[in-house]
Tab-separated table of C-alpha atoms in Angstrom:
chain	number	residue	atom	x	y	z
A	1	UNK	CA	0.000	0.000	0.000
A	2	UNK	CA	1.006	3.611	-1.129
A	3	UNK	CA	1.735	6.004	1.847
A	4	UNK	CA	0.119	9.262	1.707
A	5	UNK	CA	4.209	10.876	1.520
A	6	UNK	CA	4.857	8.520	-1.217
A	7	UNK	CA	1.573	9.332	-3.265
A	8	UNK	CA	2.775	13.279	-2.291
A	9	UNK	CA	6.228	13.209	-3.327
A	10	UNK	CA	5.204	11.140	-6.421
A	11	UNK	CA	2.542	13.813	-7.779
A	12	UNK	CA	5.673	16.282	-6.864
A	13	UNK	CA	7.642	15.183	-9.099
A	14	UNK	CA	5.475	14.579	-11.237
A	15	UNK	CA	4.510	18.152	-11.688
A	16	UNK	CA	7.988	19.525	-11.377
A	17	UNK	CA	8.678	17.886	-14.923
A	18	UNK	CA	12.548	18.051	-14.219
A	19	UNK	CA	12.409	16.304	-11.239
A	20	UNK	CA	10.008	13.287	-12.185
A	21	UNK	CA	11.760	12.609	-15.922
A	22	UNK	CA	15.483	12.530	-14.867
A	23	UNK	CA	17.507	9.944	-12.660
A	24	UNK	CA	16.441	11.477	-10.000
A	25	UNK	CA	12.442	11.246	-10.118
A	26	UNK	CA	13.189	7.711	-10.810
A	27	UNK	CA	15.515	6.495	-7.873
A	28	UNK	CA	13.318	8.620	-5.579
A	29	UNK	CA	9.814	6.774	-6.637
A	30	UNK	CA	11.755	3.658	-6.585
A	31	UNK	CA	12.367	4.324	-2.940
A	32	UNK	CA	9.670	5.143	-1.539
A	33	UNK	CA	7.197	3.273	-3.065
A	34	UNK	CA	7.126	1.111	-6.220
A	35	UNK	CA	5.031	-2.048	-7.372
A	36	UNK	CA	7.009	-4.792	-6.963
A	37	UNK	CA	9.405	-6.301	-9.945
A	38	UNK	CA	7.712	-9.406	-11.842
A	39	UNK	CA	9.160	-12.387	-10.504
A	40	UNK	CA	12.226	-14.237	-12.285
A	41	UNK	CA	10.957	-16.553	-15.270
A	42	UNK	CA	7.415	-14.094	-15.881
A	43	UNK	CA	7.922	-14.496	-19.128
A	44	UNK	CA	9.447	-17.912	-19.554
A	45	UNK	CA	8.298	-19.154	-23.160
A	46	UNK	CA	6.805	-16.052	-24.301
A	47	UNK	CA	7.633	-14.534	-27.784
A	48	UNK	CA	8.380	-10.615	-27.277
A	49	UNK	CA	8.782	-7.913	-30.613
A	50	UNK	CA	10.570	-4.313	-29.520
A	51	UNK	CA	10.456	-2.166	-32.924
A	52	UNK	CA	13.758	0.003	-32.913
A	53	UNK	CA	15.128	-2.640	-30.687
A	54	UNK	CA	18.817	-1.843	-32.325
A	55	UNK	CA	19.376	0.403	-29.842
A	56	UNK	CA	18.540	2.889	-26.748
A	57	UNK	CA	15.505	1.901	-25.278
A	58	UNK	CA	14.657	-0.917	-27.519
A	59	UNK	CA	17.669	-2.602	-27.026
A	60	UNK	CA	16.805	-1.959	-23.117
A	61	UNK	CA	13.403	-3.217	-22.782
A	62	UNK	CA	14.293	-6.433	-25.114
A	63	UNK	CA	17.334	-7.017	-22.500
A	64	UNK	CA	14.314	-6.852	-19.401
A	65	UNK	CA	12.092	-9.035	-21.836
A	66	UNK	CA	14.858	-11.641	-21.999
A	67	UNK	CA	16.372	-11.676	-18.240
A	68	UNK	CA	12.532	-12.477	-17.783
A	69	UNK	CA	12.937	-15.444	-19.897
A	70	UNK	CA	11.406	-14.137	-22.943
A	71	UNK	CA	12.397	-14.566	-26.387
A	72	UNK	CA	12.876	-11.773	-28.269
A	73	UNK	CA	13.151	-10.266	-31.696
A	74	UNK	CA	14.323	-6.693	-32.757
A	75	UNK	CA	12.839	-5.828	-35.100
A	76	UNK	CA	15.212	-2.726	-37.006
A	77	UNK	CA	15.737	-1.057	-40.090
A	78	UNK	CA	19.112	-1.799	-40.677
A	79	UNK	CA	20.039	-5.869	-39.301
A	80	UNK	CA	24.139	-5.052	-39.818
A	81	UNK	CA	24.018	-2.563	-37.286
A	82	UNK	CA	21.405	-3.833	-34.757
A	83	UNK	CA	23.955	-7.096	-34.781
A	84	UNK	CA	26.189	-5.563	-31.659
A	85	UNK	CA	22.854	-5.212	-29.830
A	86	UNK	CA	21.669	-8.772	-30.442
A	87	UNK	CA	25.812	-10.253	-28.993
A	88	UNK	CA	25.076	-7.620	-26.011
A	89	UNK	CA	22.025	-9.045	-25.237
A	90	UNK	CA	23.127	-12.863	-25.154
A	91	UNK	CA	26.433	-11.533	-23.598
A	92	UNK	CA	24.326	-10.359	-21.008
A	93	UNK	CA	21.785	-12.875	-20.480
A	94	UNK	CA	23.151	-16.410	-21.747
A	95	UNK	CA	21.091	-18.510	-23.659
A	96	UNK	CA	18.643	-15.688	-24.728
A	97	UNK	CA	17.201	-16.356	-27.773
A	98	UNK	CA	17.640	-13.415	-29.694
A	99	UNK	CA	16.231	-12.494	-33.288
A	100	UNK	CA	16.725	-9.717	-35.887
A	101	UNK	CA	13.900	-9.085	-38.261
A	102	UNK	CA	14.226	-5.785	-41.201
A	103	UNK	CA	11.226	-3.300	-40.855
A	104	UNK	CA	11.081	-0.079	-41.430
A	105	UNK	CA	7.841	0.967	-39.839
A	106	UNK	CA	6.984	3.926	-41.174
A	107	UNK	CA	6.902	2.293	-45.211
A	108	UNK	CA	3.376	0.570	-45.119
A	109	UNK	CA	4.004	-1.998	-47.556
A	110	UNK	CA	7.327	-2.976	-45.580
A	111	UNK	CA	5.144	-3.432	-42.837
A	112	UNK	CA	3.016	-5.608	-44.614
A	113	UNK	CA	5.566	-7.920	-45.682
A	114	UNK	CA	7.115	-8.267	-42.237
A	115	UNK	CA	3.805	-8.956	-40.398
A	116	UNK	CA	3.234	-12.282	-43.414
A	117	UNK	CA	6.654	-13.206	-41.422
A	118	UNK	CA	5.352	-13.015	-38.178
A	119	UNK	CA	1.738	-13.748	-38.497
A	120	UNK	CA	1.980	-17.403	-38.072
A	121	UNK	CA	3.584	-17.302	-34.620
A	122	UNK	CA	1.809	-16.006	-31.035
A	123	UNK	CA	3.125	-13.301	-29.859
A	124	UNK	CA	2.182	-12.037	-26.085
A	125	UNK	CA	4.592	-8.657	-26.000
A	126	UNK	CA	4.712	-5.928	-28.686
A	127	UNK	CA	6.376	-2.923	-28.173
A	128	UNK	CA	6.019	0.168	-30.916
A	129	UNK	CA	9.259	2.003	-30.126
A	130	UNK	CA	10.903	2.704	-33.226
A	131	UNK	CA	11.262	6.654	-33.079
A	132	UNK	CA	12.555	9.053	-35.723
A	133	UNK	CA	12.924	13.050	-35.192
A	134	UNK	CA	13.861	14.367	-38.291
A	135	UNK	CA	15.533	18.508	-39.052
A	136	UNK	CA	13.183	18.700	-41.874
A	137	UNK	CA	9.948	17.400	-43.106
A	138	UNK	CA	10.295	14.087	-44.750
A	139	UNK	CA	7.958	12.095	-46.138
A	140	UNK	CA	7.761	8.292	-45.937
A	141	UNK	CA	7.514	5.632	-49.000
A	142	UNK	CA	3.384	6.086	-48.957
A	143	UNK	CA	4.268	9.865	-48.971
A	144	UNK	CA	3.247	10.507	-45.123
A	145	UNK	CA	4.909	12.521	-43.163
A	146	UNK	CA	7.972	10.646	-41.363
A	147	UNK	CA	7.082	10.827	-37.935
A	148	UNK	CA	3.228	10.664	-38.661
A	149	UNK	CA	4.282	7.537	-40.344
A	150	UNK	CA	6.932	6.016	-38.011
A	151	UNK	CA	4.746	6.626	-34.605
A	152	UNK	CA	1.561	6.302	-35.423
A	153	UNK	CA	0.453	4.834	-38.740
A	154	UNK	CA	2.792	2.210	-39.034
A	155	UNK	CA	2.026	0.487	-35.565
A	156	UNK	CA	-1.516	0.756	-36.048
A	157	UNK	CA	-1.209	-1.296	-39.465
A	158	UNK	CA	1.356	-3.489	-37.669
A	159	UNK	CA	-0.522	-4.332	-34.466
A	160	UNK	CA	-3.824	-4.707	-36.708
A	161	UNK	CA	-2.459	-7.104	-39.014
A	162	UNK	CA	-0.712	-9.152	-36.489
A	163	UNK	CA	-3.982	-9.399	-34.722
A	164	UNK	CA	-4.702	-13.449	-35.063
A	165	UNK	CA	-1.476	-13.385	-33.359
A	166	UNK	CA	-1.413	-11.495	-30.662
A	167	UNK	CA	-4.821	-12.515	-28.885
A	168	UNK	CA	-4.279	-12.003	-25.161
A	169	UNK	CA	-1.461	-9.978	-25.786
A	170	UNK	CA	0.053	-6.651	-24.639
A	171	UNK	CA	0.477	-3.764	-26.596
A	172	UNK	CA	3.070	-1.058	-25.748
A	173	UNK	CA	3.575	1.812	-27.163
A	174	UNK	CA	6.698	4.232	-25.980
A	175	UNK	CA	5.318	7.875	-26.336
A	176	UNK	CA	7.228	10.843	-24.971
A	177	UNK	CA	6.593	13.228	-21.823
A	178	UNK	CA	7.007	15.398	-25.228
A	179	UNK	CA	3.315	15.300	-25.579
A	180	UNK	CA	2.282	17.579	-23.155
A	181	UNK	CA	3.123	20.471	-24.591
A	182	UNK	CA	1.017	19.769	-27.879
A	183	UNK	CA	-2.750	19.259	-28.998
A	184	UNK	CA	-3.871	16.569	-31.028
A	185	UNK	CA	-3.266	18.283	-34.166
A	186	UNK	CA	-6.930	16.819	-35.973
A	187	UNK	CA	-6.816	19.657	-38.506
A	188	UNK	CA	-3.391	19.112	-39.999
A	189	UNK	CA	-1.818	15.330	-39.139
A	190	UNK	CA	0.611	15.601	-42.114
A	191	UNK	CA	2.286	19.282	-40.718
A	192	UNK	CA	1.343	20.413	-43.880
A	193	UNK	CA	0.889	24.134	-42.565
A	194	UNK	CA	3.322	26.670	-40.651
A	195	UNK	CA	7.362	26.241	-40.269
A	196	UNK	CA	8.434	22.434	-39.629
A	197	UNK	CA	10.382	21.506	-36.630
A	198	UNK	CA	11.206	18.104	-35.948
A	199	UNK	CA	10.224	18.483	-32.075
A	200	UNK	CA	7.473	19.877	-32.421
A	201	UNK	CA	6.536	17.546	-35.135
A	202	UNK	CA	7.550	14.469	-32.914
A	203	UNK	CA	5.303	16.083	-29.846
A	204	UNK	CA	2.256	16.046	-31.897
A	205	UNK	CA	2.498	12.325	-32.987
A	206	UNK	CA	3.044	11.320	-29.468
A	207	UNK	CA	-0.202	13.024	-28.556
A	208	UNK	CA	-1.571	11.065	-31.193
A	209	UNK	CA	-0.377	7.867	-29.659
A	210	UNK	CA	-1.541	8.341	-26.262
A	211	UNK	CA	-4.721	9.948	-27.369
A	212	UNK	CA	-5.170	6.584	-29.422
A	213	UNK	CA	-4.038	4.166	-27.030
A	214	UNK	CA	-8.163	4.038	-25.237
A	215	UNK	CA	-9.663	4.482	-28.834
A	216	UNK	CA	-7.420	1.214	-29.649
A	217	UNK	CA	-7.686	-0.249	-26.413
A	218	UNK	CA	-11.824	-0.539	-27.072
A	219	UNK	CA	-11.133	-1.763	-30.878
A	220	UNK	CA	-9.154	-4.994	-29.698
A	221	UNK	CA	-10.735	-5.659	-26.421
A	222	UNK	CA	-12.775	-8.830	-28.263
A	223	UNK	CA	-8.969	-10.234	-28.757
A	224	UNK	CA	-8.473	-9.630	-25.010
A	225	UNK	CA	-5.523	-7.486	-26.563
A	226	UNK	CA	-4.312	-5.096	-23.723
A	227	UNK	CA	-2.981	-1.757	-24.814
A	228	UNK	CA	-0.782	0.570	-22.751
A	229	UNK	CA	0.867	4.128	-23.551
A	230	UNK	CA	3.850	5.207	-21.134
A	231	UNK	CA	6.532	7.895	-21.496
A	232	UNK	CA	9.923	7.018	-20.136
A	233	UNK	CA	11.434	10.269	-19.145
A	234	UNK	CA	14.628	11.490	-20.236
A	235	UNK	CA	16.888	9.098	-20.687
A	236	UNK	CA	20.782	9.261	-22.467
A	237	UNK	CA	19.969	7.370	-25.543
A	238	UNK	CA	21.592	7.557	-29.179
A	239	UNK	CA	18.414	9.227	-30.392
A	240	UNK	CA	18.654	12.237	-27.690
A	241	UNK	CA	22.052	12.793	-28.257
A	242	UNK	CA	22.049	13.110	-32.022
A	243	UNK	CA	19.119	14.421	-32.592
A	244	UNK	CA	18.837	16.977	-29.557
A	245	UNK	CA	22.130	17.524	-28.359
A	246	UNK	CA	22.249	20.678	-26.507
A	247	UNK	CA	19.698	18.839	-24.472
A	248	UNK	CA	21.620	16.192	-23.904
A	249	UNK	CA	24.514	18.366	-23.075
A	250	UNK	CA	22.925	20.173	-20.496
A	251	UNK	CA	21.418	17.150	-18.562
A	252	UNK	CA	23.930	14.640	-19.535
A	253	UNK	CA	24.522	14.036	-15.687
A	254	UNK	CA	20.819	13.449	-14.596
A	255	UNK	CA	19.353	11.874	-17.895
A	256	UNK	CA	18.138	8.304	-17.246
A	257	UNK	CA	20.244	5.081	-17.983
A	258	UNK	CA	18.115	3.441	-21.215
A	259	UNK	CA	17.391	0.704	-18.536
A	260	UNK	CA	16.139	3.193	-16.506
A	261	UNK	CA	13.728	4.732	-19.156
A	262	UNK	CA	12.511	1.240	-20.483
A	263	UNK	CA	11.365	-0.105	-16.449
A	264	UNK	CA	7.937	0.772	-17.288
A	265	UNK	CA	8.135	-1.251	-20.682
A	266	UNK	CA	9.446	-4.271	-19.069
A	267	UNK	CA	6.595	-4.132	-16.240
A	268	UNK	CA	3.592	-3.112	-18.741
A	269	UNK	CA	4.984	-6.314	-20.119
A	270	UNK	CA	5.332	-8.772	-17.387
A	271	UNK	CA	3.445	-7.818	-14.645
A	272	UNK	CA	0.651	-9.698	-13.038
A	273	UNK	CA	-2.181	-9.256	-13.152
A	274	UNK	CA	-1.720	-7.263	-16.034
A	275	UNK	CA	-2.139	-3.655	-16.339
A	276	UNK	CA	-5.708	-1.624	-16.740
A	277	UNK	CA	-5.788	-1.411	-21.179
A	278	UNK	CA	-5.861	1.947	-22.440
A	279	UNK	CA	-4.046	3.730	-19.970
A	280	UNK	CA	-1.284	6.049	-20.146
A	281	UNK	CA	2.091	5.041	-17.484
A	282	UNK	CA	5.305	6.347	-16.588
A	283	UNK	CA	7.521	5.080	-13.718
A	284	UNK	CA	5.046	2.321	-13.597
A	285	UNK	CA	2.467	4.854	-12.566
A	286	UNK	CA	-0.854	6.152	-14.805
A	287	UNK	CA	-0.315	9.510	-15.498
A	288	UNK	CA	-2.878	12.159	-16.563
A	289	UNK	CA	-2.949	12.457	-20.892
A	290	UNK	CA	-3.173	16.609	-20.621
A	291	UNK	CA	-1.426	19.201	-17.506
A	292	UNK	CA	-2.144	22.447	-19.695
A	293	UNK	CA	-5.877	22.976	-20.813
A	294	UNK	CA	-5.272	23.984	-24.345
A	295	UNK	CA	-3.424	20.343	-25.464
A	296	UNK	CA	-7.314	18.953	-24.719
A	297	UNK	CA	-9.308	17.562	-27.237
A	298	UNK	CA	-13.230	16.436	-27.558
A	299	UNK	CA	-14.314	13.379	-29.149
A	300	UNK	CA	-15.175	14.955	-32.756
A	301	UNK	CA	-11.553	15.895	-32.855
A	302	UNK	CA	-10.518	11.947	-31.883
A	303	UNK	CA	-12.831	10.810	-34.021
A	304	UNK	CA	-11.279	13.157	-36.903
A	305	UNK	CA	-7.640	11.903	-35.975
A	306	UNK	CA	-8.240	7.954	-35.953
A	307	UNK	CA	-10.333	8.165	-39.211
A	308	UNK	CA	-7.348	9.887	-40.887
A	309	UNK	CA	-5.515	7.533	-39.584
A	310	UNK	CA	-7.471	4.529	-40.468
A	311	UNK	CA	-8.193	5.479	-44.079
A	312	UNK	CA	-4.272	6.195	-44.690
A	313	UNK	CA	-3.206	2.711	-43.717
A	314	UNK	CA	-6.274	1.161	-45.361
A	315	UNK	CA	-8.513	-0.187	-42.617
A	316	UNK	CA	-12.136	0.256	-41.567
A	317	UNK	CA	-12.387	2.923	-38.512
A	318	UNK	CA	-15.436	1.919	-37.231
């Protein structure tokens, strides 16, 4: 049971933004109150996908999944260089059974082919985590834009298409504390209007992703398929550090370990019982989806946003 100074100094940091996404807000919720670790073996004989699992926090949470017993594939866009990650993981945890698979999630056809691979085997842990923050607007192979693409539209096709597979599954999807600061942009999806910046434009699909994950989390119920959004702070990853690096300058000392940020991955995953569906989680924690009222939506906008959504990747929204 929570203590009233643990529920009080975890709202604290929650609020305090610096304090609840660095090292620190993570060692000090660990402390004083945490739910406990699933136990060794959880996942014994369980088949586990982490997209972007190459590196950072993909390469983190597949580690977890496999020191739980797991067997995992990465799936990556480049299988030469997510090769180190696969010999770090068995280095780390022998006899892991590790597997590289080529995807890159945000082509739609590419993500067709790769789910024909997986289809025919169950799979009880997918993780969307394959990230991309581009300097300029990009468009993917189907002509979306990249991170429109890589966040949102190619996990929906993926996790819909690996359905039959996946029936009393868990879904995670690794958003960004990002989010916050952005409305769900219903009017313009594709960034089509205004000056493009690549955070801004990676904010906005992570509020897509967490405003989603209850929409979703009601659409695969009848496959008893749980779905969870969670946002792992700010952790010292490859991405961070290339793609924001006076960030990662600044707050190289307190950003998290990527073990650190992918916790809440690995417990989404193997806890039991398992999580409420179609909540949104950080430091194993639900968190609220909005702190500033003008990043809230109403339904007609949701609706708006998963029909475009939908009818770009070429499935039924209702």
């Amino acid at each position: 049971m929570r203590t009233v100074a643990a529920r009080a100094i975890d709202a604290v940091l929650d609020r305090s933004v610096v304090g609840g996404y660095t090292r620190l807000g993570y060692l000090a919720r660990r402390r004083v109150g945490w739910p406990a670790d699933p136990p060794p073996g959880a996942l014994a004989g369980q088949a586990t996908v982490v997209t972007g699992g190459g590196a950072g926090l993909g390469k983190a949470a597949a580690k977890g999944f496999a020191q739980l017993g797991a067997t995992v594939t990465l799936l990556v866009r480049d299988t030469g260089r997510a090769e180190a990650a696969r010999a770090e993981i068995r280095a780390a945890v022998p006899g892991a059974q590790v597997d590289l698979m080529r995807c890159d999630v945000s082509d739609l056809e590419d993500v067709r082919r790769i789910a024909d691979e997986l289809r025919g085997r169950p799979l009880h842990v997918l993780v969307h985590n394959a990230g991309v923050l581009p300097p300029a607007r990009v468009e993917s192979a189907q002509h979306h834009e990249l991170t429109l693409a890589t966040h949102v539209l190619g996990p929906v096709l993926l996790t819909e298409l690996l359905l039959p597979a996946l029936t009393g599954a868990r879904v995670i999807v690794v958003s960004s504390g990002g989010m916050y600061t952005q409305s769900l942009p219903a009017e313009d999806p594709e960034y089509l209007d205004g000056d493009y910046k690549g955070a801004t434009a990676y904010a906005r699909t992570k509020r897509i992703q967490v405003a989603l994950t209850p929409l979703l989390a009601r659409r695969w119920a009848d496959r008893d398929v749980g779905v969870h959004a969670m946002h792992p702070g700010w952790a010292d990853t490859p991405g961070v550090s290339t793609s924001l690096p006076g960030f990662s300058r600044v707050l190289r000392r307190a950003l998290r370990t990527p073990e650190q940020g992918a916790d809440t991955v690995v417990w989404l995953g193997a806890c039991d019982p398992a999580p409420p569906s179609g909540r949104f989680w950080h430091d194993r924690r639900e968190r609220p989806e909005y702190f500033l009222p003008f990043t809230g939506h109403g339904a007609e906008e949701l609706r708006r946003i998963w029909r475009y959504c939908a009818e770009a990747v070429g499935i039924d929204p209702t």
